[in-house]
Short mmCIF file of C-alpha atoms in Angstrom, two decimals:
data_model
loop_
_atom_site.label_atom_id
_atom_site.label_comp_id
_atom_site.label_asym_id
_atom_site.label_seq_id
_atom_site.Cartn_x
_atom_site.Cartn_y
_atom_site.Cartn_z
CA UNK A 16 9.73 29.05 -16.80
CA UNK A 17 9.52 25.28 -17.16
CA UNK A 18 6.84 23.44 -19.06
CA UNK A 19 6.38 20.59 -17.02
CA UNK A 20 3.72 19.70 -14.53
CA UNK A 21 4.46 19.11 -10.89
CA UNK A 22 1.45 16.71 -10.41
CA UNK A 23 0.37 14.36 -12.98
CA UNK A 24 -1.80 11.39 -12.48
CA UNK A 25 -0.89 7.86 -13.04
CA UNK A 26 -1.86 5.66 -15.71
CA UNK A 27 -4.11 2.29 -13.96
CA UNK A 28 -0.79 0.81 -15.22
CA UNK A 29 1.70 3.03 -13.64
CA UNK A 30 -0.87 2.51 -10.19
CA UNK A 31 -0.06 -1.55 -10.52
CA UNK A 32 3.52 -1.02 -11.12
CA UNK A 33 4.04 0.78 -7.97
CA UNK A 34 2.01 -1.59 -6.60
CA UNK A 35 4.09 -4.65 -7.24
CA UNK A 36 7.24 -2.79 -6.71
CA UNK A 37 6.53 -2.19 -3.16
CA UNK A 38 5.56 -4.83 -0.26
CA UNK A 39 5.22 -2.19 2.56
CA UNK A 40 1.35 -0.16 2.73
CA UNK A 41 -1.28 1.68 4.97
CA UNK A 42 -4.10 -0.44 5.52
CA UNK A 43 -7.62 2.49 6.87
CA UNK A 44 -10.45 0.45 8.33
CA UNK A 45 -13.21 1.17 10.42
CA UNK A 46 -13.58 -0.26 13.92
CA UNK A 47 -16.41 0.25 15.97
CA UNK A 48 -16.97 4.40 15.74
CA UNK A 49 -13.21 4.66 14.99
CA UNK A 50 -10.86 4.68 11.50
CA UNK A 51 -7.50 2.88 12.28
CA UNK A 52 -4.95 3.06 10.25
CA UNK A 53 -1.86 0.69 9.91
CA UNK A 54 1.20 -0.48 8.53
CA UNK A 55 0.91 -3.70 6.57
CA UNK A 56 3.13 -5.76 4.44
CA UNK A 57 1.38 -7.06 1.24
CA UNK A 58 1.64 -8.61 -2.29
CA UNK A 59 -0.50 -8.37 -5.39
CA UNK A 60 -1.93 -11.47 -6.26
CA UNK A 61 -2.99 -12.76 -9.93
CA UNK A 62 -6.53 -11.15 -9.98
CA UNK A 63 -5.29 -8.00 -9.04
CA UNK A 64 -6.01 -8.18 -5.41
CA UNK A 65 -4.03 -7.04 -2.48
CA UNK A 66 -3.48 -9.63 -0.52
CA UNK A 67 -2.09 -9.69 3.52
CA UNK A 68 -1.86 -11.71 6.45
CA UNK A 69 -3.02 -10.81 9.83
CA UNK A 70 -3.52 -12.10 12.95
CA UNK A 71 -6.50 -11.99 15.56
CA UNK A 72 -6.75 -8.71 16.81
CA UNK A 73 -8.08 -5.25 16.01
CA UNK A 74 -7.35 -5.29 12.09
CA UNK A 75 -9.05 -8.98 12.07
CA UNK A 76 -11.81 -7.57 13.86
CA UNK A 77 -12.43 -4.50 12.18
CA UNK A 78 -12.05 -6.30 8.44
CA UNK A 79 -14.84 -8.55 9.63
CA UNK A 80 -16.90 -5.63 11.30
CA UNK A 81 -16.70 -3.45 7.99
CA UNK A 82 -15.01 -4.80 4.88
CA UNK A 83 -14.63 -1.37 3.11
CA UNK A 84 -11.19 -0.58 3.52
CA UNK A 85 -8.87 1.79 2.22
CA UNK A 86 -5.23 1.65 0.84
CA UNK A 87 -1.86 3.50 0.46
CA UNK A 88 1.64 3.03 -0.69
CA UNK A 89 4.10 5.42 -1.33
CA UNK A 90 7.56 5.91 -3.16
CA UNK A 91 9.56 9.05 -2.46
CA UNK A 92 13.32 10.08 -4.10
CA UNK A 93 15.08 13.26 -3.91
CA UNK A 94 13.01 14.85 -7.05
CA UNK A 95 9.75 12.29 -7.46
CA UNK A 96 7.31 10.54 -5.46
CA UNK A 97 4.28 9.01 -6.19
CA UNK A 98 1.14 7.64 -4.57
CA UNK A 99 -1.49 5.19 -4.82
CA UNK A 100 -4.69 4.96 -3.14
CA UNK A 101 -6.95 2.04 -3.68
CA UNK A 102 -10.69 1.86 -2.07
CA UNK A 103 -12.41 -1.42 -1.81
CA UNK A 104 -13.75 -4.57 0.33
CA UNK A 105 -11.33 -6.98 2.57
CA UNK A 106 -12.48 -10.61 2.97
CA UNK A 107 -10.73 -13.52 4.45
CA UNK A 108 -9.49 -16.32 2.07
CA UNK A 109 -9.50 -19.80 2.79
CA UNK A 110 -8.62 -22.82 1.17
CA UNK A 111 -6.55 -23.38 -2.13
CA UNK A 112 -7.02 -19.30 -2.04
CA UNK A 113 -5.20 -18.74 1.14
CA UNK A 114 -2.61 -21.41 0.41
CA UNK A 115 -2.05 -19.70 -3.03
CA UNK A 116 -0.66 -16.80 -0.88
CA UNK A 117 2.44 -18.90 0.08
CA UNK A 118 3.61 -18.53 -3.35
CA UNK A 119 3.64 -14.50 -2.98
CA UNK A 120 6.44 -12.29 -2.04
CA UNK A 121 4.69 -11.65 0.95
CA UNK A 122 6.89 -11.85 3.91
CA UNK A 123 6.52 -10.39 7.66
CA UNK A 124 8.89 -7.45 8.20
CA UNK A 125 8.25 -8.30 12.26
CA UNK A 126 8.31 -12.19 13.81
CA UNK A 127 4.87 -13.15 14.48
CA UNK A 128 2.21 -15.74 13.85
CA UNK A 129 -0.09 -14.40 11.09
CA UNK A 130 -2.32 -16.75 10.13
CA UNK A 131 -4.91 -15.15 8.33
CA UNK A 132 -5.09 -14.48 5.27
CA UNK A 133 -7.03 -11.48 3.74
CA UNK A 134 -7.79 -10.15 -0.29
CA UNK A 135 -8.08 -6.90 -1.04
CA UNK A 136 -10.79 -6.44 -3.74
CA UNK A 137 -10.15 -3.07 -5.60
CA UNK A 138 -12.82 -0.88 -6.16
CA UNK A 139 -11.13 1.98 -7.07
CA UNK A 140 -7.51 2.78 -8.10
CA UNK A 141 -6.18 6.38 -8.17
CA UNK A 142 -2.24 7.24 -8.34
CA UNK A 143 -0.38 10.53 -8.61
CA UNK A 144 3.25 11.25 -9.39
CA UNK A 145 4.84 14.50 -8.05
CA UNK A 146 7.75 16.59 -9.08
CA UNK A 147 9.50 17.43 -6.11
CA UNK A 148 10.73 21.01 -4.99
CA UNK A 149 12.93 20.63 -2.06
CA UNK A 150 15.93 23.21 -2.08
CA UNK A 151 16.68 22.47 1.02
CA UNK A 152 18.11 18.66 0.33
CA UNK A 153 21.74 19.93 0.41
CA UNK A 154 21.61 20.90 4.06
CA UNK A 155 21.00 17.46 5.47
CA UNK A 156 24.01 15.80 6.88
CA UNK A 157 25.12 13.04 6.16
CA UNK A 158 24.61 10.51 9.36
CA UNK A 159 27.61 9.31 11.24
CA UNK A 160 29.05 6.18 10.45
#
């Protein structure tokens, strides 16, 4: 019998590491009578805020609707993955605030104008890290080359 815990939760440190280590997320926002969810590239900026750009559209549209907003990264190896969640408010920046951005590691993954620019303002951080019990790893093949 082992002593260790499969689920533990993260330290608000731990959640910010993962955080800044990653630059791909899940962006949940309300539109209309609907919850979307979508794949966004971000960065964390120097207050702590996630920070993405967008362009017009249904994310624009739904950020301006409702500003709560939830958000989710992941990590996942062979043994360990962990997870943060973050609830709070999305609101466009403008100005010095938007231009700040540029400075970011936040680059588009897929060609396309993306103009605006939109903070995340955390509410609430939660993480979790999970010890991983997957027997079944050595009967994966290895892809062709």
């Amino acid at each position: 019998m082992t002593d260790h815990t499969p689920v533990t939760e993260l330290t608000t440190e731990a959640c910010w590491e993962l955080l800044h280590e990653q630059e791909l997320g899940r962006l949940a926002f309300h539109l209309a009578d609907e919850v979307h969810l979508v794949p966004v590239n971000y960065a964390v900026d120097h207050d702590r805020r996630l920070v993405l750009r967008t362009a017009e559209g249904s994310t624009l549209l739904g950020l301006t609707m409702d500003a709560d907003v939830a958000f989710e990264v992941d990590e996942v190896t062979d043994d360990v993955a962990r997870s943060v969640v973050i609830r709070g408010r999305a609101h466009e920046l403008h100005g010095a605030e938007a231009d700040a951005v540029d400075q970011l590691p936040l680059r588009p993954w897929v060609d396309g104008v993306r103009s605006t620019v939109v903070a995340i303002e955390v509410d609430e951080l939660s993480g979790r890290r999970f010890v991983l019990h997957r027997p079944w790893l050595h009967l994966r093949q290895n892809p062709p080359v």
